[in-house]
mmCIF file of C-alpha atoms in Angstrom:
data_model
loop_
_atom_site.group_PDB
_atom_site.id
_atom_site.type_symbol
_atom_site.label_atom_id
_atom_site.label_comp_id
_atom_site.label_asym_id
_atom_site.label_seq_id
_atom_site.Cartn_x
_atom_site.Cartn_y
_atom_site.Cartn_z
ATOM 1 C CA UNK L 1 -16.198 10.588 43.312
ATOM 2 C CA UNK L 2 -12.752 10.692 44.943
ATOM 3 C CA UNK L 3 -10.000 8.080 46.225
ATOM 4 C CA UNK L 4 -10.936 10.031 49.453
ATOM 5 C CA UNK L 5 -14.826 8.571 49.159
ATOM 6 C CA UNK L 6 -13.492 5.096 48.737
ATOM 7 C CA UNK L 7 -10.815 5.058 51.909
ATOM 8 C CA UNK L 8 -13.216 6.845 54.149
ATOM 9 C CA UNK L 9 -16.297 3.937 53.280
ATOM 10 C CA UNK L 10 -13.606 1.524 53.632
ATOM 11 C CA UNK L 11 -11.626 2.345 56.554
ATOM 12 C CA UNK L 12 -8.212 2.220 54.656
ATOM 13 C CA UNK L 13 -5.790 5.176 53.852
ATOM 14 C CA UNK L 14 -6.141 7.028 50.706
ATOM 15 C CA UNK L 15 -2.048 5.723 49.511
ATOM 16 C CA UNK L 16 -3.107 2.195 50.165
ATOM 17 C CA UNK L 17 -6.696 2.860 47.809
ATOM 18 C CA UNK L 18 -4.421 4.129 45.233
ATOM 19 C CA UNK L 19 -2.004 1.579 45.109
ATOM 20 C CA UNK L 20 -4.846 -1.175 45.093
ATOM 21 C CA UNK L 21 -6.260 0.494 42.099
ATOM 22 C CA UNK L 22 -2.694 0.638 40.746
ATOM 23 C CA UNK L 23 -2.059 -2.873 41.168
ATOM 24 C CA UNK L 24 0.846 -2.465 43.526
ATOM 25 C CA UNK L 25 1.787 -6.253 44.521
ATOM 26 C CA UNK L 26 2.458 -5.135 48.207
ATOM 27 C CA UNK L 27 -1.366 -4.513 48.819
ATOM 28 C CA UNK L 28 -2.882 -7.414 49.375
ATOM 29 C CA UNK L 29 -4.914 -9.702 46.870
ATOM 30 C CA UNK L 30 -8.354 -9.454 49.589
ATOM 31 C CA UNK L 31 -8.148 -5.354 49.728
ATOM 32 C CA UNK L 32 -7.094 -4.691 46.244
ATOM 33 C CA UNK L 33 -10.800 -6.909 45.446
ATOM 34 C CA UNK L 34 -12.467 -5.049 48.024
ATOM 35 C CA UNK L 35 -11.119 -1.538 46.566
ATOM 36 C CA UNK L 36 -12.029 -2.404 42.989
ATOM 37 C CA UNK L 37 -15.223 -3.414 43.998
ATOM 38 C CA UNK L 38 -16.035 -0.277 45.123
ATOM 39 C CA UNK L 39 -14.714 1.755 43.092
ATOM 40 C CA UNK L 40 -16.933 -0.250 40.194
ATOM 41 C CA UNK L 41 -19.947 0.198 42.633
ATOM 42 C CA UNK L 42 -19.648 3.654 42.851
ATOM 43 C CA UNK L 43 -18.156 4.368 39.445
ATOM 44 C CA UNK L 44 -15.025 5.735 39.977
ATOM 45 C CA UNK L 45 -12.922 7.248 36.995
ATOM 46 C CA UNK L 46 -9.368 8.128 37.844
ATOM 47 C CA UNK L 47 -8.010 11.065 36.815
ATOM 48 C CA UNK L 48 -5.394 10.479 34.173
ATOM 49 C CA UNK L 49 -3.859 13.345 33.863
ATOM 50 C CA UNK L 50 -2.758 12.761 37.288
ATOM 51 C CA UNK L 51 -1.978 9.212 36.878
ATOM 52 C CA UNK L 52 0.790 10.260 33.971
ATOM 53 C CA UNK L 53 2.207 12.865 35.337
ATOM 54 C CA UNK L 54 2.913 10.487 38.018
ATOM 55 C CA UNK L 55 4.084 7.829 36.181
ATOM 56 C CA UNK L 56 6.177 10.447 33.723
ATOM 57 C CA UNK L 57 4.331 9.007 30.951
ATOM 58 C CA UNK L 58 2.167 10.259 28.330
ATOM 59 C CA UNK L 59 -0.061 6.565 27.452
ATOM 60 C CA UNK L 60 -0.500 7.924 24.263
ATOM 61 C CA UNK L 61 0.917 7.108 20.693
ATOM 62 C CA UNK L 62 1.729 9.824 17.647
ATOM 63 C CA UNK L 63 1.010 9.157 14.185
ATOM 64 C CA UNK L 64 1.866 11.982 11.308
ATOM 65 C CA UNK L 65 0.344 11.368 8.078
ATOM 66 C CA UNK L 66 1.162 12.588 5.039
ATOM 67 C CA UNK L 67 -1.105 15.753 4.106
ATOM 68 C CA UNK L 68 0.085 15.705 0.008
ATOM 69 C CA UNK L 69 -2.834 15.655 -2.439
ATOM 70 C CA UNK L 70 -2.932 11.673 -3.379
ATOM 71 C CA UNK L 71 -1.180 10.713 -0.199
ATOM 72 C CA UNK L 72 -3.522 11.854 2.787
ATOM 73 C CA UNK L 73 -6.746 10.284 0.846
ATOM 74 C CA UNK L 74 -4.811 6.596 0.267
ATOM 75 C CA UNK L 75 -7.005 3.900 1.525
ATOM 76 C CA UNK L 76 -3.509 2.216 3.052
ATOM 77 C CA UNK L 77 -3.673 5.143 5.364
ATOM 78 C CA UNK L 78 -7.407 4.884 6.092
ATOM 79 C CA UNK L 79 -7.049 1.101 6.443
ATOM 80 C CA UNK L 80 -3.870 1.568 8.715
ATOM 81 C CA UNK L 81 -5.856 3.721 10.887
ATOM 82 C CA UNK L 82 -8.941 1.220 11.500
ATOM 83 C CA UNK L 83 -6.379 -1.373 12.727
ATOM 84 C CA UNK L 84 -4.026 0.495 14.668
ATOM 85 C CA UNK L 85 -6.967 2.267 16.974
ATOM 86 C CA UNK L 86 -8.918 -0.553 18.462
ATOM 87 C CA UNK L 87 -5.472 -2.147 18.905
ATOM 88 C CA UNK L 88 -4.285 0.615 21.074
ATOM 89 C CA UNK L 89 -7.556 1.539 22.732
ATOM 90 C CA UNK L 90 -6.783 -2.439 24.141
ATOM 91 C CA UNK L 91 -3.621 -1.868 25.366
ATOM 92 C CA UNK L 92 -4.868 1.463 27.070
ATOM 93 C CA UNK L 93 -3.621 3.823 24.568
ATOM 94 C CA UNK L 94 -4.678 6.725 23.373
ATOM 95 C CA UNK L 95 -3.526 7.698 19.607
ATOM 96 C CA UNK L 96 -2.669 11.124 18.521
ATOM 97 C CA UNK L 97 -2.307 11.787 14.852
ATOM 98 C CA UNK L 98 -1.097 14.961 13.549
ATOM 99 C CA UNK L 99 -0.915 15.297 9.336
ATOM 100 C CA UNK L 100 2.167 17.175 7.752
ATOM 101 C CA UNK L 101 4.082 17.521 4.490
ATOM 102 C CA UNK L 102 7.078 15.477 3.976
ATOM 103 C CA UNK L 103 10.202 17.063 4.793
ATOM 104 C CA UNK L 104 11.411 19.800 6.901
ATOM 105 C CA UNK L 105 7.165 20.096 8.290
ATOM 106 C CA UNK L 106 7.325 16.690 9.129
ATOM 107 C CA UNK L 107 10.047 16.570 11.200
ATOM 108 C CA UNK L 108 8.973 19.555 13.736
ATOM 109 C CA UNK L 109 5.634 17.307 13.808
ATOM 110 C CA UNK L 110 7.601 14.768 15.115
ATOM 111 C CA UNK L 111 9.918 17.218 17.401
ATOM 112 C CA UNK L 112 6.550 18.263 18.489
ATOM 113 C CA UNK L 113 5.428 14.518 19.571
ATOM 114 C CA UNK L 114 8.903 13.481 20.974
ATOM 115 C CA UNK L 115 10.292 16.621 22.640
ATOM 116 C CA UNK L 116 7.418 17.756 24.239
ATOM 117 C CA UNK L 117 6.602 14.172 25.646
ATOM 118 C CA UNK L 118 3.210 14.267 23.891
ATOM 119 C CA UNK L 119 3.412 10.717 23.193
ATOM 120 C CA UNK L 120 5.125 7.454 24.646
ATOM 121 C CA UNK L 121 6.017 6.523 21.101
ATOM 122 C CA UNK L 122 5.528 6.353 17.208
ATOM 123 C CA UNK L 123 4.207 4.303 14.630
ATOM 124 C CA UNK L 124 5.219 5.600 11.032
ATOM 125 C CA UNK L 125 3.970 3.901 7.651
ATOM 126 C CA UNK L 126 6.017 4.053 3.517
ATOM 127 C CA UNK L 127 9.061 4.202 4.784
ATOM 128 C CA UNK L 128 11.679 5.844 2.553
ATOM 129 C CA UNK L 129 15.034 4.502 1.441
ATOM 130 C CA UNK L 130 16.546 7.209 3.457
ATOM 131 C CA UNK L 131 14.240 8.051 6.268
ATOM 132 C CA UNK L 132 15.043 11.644 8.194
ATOM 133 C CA UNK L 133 12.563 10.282 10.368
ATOM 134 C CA UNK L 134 13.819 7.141 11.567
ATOM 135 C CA UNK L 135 17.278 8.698 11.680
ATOM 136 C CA UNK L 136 15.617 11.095 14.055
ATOM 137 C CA UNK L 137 13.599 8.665 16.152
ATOM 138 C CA UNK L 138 17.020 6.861 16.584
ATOM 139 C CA UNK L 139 18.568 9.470 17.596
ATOM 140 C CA UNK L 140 16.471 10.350 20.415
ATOM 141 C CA UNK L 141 16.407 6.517 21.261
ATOM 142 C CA UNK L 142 12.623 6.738 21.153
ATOM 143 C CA UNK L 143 10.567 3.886 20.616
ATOM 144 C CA UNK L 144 8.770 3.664 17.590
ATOM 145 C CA UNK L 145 7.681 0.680 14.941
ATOM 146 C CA UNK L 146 7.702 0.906 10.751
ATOM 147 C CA UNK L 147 5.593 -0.330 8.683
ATOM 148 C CA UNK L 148 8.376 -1.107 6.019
ATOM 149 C CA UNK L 149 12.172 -0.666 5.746
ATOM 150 C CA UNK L 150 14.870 1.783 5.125
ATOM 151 C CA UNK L 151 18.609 1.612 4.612
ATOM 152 C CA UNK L 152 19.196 2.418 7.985
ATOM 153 C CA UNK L 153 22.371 0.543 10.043
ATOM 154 C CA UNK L 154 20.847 1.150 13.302
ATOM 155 C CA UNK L 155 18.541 -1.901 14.084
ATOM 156 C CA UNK L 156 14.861 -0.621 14.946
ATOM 157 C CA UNK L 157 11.096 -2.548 14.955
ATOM 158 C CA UNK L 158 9.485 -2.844 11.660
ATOM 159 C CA UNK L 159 6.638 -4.934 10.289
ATOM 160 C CA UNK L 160 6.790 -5.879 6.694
ATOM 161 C CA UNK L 161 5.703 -7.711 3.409
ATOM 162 C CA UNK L 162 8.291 -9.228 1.155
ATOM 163 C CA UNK L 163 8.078 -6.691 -1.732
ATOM 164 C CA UNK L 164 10.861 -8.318 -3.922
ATOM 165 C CA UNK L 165 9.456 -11.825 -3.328
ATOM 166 C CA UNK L 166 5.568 -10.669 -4.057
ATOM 167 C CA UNK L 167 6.840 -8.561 -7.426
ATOM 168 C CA UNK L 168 9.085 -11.269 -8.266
ATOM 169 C CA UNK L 169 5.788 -13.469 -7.593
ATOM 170 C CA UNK L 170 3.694 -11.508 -10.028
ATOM 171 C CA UNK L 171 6.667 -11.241 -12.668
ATOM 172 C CA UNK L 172 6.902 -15.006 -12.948
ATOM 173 C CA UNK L 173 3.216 -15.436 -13.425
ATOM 174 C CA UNK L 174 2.792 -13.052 -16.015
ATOM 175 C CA UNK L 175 5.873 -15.186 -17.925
ATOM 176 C CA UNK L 176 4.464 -18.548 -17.366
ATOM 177 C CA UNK L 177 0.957 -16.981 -19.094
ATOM 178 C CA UNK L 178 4.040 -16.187 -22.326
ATOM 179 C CA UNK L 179 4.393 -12.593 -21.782
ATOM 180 C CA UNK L 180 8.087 -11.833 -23.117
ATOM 181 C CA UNK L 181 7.987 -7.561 -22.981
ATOM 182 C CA UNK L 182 6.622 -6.759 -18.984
ATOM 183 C CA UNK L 183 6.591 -3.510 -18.214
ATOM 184 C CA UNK L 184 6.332 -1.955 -14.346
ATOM 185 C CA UNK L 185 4.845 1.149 -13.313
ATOM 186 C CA UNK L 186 6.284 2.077 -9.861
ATOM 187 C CA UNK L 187 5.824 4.227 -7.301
ATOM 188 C CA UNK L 188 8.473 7.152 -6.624
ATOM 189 C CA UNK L 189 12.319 5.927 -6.425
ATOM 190 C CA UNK L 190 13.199 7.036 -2.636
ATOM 191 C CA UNK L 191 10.187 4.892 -1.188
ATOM 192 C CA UNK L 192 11.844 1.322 -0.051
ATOM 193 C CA UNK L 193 8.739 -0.734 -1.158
ATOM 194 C CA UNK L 194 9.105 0.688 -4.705
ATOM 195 C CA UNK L 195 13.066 -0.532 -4.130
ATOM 196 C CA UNK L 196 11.977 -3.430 -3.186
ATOM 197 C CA UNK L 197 9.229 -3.951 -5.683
ATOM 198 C CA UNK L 198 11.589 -2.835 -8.354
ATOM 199 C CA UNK L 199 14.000 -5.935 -7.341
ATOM 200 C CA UNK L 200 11.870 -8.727 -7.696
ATOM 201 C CA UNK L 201 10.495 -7.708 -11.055
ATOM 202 C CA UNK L 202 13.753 -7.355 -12.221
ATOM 203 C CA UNK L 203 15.158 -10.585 -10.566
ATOM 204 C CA UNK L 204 11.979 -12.703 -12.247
ATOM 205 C CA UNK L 205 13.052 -10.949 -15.346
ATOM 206 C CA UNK L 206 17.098 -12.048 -15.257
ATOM 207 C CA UNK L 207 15.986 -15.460 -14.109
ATOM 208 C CA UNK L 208 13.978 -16.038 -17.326
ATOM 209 C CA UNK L 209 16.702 -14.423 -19.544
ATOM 210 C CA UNK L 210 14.044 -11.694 -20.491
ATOM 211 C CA UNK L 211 15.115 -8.188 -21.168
ATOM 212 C CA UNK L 212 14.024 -5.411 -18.722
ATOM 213 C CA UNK L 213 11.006 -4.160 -20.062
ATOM 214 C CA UNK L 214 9.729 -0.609 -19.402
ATOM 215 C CA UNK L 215 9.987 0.932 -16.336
ATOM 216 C CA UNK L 216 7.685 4.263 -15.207
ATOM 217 C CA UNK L 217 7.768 6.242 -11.576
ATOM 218 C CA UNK L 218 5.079 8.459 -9.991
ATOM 219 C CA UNK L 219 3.592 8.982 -6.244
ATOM 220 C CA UNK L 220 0.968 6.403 -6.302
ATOM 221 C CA UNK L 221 -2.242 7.670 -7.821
ATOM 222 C CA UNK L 222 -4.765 6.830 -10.047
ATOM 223 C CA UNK L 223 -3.862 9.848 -12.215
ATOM 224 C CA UNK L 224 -1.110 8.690 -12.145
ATOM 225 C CA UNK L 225 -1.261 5.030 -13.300
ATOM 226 C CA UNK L 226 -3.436 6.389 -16.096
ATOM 227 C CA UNK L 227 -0.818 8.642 -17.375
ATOM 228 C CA UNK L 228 2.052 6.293 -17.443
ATOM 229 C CA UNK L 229 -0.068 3.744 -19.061
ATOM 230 C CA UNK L 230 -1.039 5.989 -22.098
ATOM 231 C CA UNK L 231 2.728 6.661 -22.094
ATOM 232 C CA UNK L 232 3.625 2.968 -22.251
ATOM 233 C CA UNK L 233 1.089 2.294 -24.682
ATOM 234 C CA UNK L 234 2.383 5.148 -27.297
ATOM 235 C CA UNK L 235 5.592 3.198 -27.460
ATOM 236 C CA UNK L 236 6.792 1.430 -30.923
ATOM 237 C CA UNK L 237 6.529 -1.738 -29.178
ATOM 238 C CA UNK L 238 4.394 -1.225 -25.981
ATOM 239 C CA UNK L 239 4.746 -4.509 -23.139
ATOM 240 C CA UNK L 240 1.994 -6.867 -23.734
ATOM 241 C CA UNK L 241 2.115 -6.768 -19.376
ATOM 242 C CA UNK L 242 2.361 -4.460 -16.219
ATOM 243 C CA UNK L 243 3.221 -5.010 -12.985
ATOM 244 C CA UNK L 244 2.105 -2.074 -10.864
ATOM 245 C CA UNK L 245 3.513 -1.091 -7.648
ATOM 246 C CA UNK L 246 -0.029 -0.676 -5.862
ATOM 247 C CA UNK L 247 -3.556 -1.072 -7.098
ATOM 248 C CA UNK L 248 -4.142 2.444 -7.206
ATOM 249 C CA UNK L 249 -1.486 2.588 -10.197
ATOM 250 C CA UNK L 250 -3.306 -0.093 -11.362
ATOM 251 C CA UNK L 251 -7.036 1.091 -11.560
ATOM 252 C CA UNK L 252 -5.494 4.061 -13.058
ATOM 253 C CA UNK L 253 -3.860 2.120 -16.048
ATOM 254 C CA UNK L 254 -7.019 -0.058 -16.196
ATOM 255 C CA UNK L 255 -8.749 2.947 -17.274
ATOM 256 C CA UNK L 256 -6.195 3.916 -20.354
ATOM 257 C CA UNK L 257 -6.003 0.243 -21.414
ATOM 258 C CA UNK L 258 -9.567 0.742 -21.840
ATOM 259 C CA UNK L 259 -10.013 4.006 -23.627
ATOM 260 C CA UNK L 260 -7.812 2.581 -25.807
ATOM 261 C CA UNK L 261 -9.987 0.446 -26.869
ATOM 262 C CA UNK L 262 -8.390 -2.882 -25.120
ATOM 263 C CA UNK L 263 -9.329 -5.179 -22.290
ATOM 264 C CA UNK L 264 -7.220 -6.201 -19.505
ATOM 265 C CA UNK L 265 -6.522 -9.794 -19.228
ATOM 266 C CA UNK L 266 -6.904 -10.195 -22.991
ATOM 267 C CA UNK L 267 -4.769 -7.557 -25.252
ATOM 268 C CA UNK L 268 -2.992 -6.793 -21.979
ATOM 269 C CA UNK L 269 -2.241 -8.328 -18.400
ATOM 270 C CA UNK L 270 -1.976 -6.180 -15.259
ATOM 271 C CA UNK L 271 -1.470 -6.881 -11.658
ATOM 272 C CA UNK L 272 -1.383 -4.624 -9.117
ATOM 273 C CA UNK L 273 -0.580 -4.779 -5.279
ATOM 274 C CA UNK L 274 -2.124 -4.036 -1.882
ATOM 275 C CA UNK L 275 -5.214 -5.835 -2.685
ATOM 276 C CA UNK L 276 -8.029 -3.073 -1.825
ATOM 277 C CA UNK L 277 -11.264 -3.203 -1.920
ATOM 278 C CA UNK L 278 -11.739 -1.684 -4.991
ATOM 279 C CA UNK L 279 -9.605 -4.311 -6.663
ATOM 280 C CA UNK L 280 -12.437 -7.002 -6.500
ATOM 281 C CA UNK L 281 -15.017 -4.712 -8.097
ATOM 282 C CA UNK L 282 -12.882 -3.163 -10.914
ATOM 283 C CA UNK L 283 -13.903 -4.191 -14.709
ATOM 284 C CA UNK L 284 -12.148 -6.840 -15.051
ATOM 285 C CA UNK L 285 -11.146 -7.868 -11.088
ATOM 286 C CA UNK L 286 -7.938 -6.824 -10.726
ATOM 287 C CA UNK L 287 -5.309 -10.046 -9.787
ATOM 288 C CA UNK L 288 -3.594 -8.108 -6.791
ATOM 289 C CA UNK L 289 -0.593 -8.780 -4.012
ATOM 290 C CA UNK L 290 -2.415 -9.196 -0.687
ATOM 291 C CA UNK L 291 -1.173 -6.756 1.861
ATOM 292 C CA UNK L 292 -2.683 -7.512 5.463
ATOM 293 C CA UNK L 293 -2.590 -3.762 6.902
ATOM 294 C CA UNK L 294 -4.936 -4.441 9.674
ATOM 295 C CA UNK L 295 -2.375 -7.866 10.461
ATOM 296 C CA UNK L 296 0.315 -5.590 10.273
ATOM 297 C CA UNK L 297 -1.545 -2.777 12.025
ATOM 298 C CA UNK L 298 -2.096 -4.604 15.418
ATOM 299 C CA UNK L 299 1.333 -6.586 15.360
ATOM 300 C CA UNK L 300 2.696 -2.780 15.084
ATOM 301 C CA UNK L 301 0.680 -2.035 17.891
ATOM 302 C CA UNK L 302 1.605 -5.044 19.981
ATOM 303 C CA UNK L 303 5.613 -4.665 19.045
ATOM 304 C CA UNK L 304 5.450 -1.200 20.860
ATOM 305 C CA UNK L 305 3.559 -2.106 24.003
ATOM 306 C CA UNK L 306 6.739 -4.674 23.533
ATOM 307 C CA UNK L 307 9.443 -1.608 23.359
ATOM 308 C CA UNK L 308 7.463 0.550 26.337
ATOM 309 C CA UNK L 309 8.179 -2.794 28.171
ATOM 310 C CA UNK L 310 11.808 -2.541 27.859
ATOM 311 C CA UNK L 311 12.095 -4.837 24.751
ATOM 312 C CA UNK L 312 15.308 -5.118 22.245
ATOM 313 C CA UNK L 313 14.206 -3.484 19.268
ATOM 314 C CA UNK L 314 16.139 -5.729 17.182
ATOM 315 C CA UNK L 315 14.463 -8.947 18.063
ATOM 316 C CA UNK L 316 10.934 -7.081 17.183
ATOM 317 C CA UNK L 317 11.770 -7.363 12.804
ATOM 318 C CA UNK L 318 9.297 -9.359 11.012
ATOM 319 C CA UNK L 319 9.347 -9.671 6.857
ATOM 320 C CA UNK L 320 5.973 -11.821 5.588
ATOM 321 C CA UNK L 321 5.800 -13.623 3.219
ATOM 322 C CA UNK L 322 3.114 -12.371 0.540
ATOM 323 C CA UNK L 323 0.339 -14.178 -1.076
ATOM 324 C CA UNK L 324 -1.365 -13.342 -5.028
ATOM 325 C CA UNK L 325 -4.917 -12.965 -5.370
ATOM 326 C CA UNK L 326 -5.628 -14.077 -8.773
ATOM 327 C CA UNK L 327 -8.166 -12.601 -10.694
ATOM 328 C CA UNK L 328 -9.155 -11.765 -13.798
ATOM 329 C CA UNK L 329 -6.530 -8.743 -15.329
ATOM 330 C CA UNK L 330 -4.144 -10.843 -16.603
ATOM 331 C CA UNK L 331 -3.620 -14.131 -18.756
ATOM 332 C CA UNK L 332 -2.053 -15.199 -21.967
ATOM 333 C CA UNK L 333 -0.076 -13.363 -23.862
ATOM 334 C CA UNK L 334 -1.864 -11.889 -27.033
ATOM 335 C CA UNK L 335 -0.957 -13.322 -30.239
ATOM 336 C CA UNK L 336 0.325 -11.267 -32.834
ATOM 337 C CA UNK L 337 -2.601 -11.413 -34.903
ATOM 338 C CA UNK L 338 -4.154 -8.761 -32.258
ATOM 339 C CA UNK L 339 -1.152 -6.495 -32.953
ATOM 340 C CA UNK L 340 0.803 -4.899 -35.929
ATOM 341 C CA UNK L 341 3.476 -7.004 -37.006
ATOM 342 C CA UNK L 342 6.028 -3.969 -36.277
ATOM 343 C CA UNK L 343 3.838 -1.716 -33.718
ATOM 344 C CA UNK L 344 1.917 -3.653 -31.507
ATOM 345 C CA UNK L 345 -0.587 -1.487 -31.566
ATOM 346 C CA UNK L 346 -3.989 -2.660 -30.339
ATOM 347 C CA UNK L 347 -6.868 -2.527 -33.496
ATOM 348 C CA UNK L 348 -9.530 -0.572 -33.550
ATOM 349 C CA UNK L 349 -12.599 -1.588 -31.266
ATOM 350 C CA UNK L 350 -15.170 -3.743 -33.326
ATOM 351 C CA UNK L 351 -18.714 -2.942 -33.434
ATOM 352 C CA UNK L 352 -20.366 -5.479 -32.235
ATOM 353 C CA UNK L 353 -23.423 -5.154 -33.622
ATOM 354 C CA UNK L 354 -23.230 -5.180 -37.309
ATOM 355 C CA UNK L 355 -23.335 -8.345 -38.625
ATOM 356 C CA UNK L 356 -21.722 -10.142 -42.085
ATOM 357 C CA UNK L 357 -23.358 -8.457 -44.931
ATOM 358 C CA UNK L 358 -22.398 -11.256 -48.108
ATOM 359 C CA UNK L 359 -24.491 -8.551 -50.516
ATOM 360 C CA UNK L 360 -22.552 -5.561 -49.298
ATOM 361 C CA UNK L 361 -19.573 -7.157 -48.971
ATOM 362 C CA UNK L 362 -19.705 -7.872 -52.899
ATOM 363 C CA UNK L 363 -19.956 -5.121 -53.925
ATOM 364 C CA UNK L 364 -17.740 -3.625 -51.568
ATOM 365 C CA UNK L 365 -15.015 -5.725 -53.647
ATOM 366 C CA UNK L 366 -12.925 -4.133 -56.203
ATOM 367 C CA UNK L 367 -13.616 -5.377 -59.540
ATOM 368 C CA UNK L 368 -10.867 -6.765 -62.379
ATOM 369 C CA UNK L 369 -8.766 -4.310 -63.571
ATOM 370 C CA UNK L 370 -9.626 -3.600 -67.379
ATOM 371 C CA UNK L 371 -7.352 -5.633 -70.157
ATOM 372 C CA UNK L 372 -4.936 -2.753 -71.572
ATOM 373 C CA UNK L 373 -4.777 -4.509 -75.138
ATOM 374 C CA UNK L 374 -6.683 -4.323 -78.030
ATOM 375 C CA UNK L 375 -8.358 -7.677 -77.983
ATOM 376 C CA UNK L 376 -11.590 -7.321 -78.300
ATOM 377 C CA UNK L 377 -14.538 -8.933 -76.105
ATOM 378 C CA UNK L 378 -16.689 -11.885 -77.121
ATOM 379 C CA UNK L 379 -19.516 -11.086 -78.878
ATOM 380 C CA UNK L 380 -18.451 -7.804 -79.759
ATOM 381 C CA UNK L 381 -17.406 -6.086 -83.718
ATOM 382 C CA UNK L 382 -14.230 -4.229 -83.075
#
């Protein structure tokens, strides 16, 4: 059915049927009801390819992921996704998500979206301490809204969690359980949460006149956490706690700690952050930093209807504060007797099963040594 159907059955012209359905303000409130209602009757869909390339607008969003092995697959994306859709879908958006390496691939991607007014604006997500993308988006005074920071002097929307405050959060706890050697295993140096992360542990350390314990980088992974775990654990005097920049990390360290033959929250503490799902059902739970993507997915969403509305990009900055999930990963500090007095090096695994043996254990003991002299024994003729 056409605008043409509806002004012909209601006696009006086909500009005034258009601009009811529009919502111009100078058609009146009794025709725009009686336009709508038709157009509902007779279920009208306009077209809206039309309707944008009247209005010069795309109403549509981009998104480029990150297509790295261990990047695309991260549940932050997937949970980043499931927010940010049903957010936009209300705000009549449509969302167009393209995936491409980091670097020079990314940026046509986003030369793509921008220049060839595919999209209305961008959301991006792990912002870097120096961001080529935000520099661009700047640049070409598009609208757009972070998930995270960068070190960039031009003000632009972001949505954020405190990363120094929630590491610095995490540090402290792990102190007040006794732990004097804490270790963190971060993600790469140019992402701005590891920065930030990186700060607070470091600021809870200096506070508590500890010495900077061990410090690992690596894209966030599970592989990854496991492999700078086992490294951390070969050292003479390995931290008797990790911090971990995301739960991934921390699953992945989980798993050395246990090959070892140790136990989270007993020979060692770890915390992690993001707070996934998997973190509830690891072995132990894994004590986590909450990070509220789907929160932060829709306020992203909401701050760029905001900037398509002719908002001040600077007023749209919001840092929250985080909140601990406390599980069961960490808790006091070992004593030494779990430990080598020099090493530290967790003891063999127990088996559980055998039991004290008084008989065996007799004769597992070494007997006298024999008297060297010539004395002879009771009872005896030398």
């Amino acid at each position: 059915m056409s605008l043409r159907a509806i002004a012909k059955r209601l006696d009006l012209s086909v500009t005034t049927v258009s601009r009811a359905l529009g919502g111009f303000p100078e058609v009146g409130a009794a025709t725009r009801a009686r336009v709508r209602a038709e157009a509902a009757r007779i279920d009208y869909r306009p077209n809206q390819l039309a309707r944008r390339l009247r209005h010069g607008r795309s109403d549509a969003v981009g998104l480029v992921l990150p297509a790295e092995v261990g990047q695309f697959d991260d549940p932050f994306f997937l949970r980043l996704l499931a927010a940010i859709g049903p957010a936009l879908q209300c705000a009549g958006l449509d969302l167009l998500v393209m995936t491409a390496r980091p670097g020079a691939e990314e940026l046509r991607a986003y030369r793509h979206l921008i220049e060839g007014s595919r999209v209305d604006g961008m959301l991006l997500a792990r912002t870097r301490r120096d961001d080529p993308r935000i520099r661009y988006l700047l640049d070409r005074r598009a609208a757009f809204v972070a998930y995270g920071r960068c070190e960039a002097k031009r003000p632009y929307a972001f949505v954020d969690t405190d990363g120094a405050a929630a590491c610095r959060m995490a540090t402290e706890r792990l102190i007040g359980f006794g732990h004097r050697r804490i270790g963190l295993i971060n993600a790469a140096p140019h992402y701005m949460f590891a920065h930030h992360r990186e700060q607070g542990w470091r600021a809870a350390l200096a506070a508590a006149d500890l010495p900077r314990g061990p410090i690992l980088h690596a894209e966030p992974s599970e592989e990854a956490g496991f492999t700078l775990m086992r490294a951390l654990l070969a050292e003479r005097a390995p931290p008797t706690a990790v911090v971990c920049a995301n739960d991934r990390l921390a699953v992945g360290a989980m798993h050395a700690v246990s090959l070892a033959g140790m136990r989270a929250g007993r020979d060692i503490s770890l915390i992690g952050y993001n707070d996934l799902p998997m973190a509830g059902g690891t072995d132990p739970p894994l004590t986590s930093i909450e990070q509220p993507v789907a929160r932060a997915g829709a306020r992203m969403v909401a701050m760029l209807v905001a900037l398509l509305g002719g908002a001040d990009p600077a007023a749209l900055q919001e840092i929250w504060p985080p909140r601990l999930i406390p599980r069961a990963s960490d808790g006091p500090a070992p004593t030494r007797d779990g430990y080598e007095t020099k090493t530290f090096k967790p003891r063999p695994a127990r088996d559980v099963n055998s039991e004290p043996n008084p008989a065996k254990d007799a004769k597992s003991k070494p007997r006298p040594a024999r008297d060297a002299s010539n004395t002879p024994r009771p009872g005896r003729t030398p």
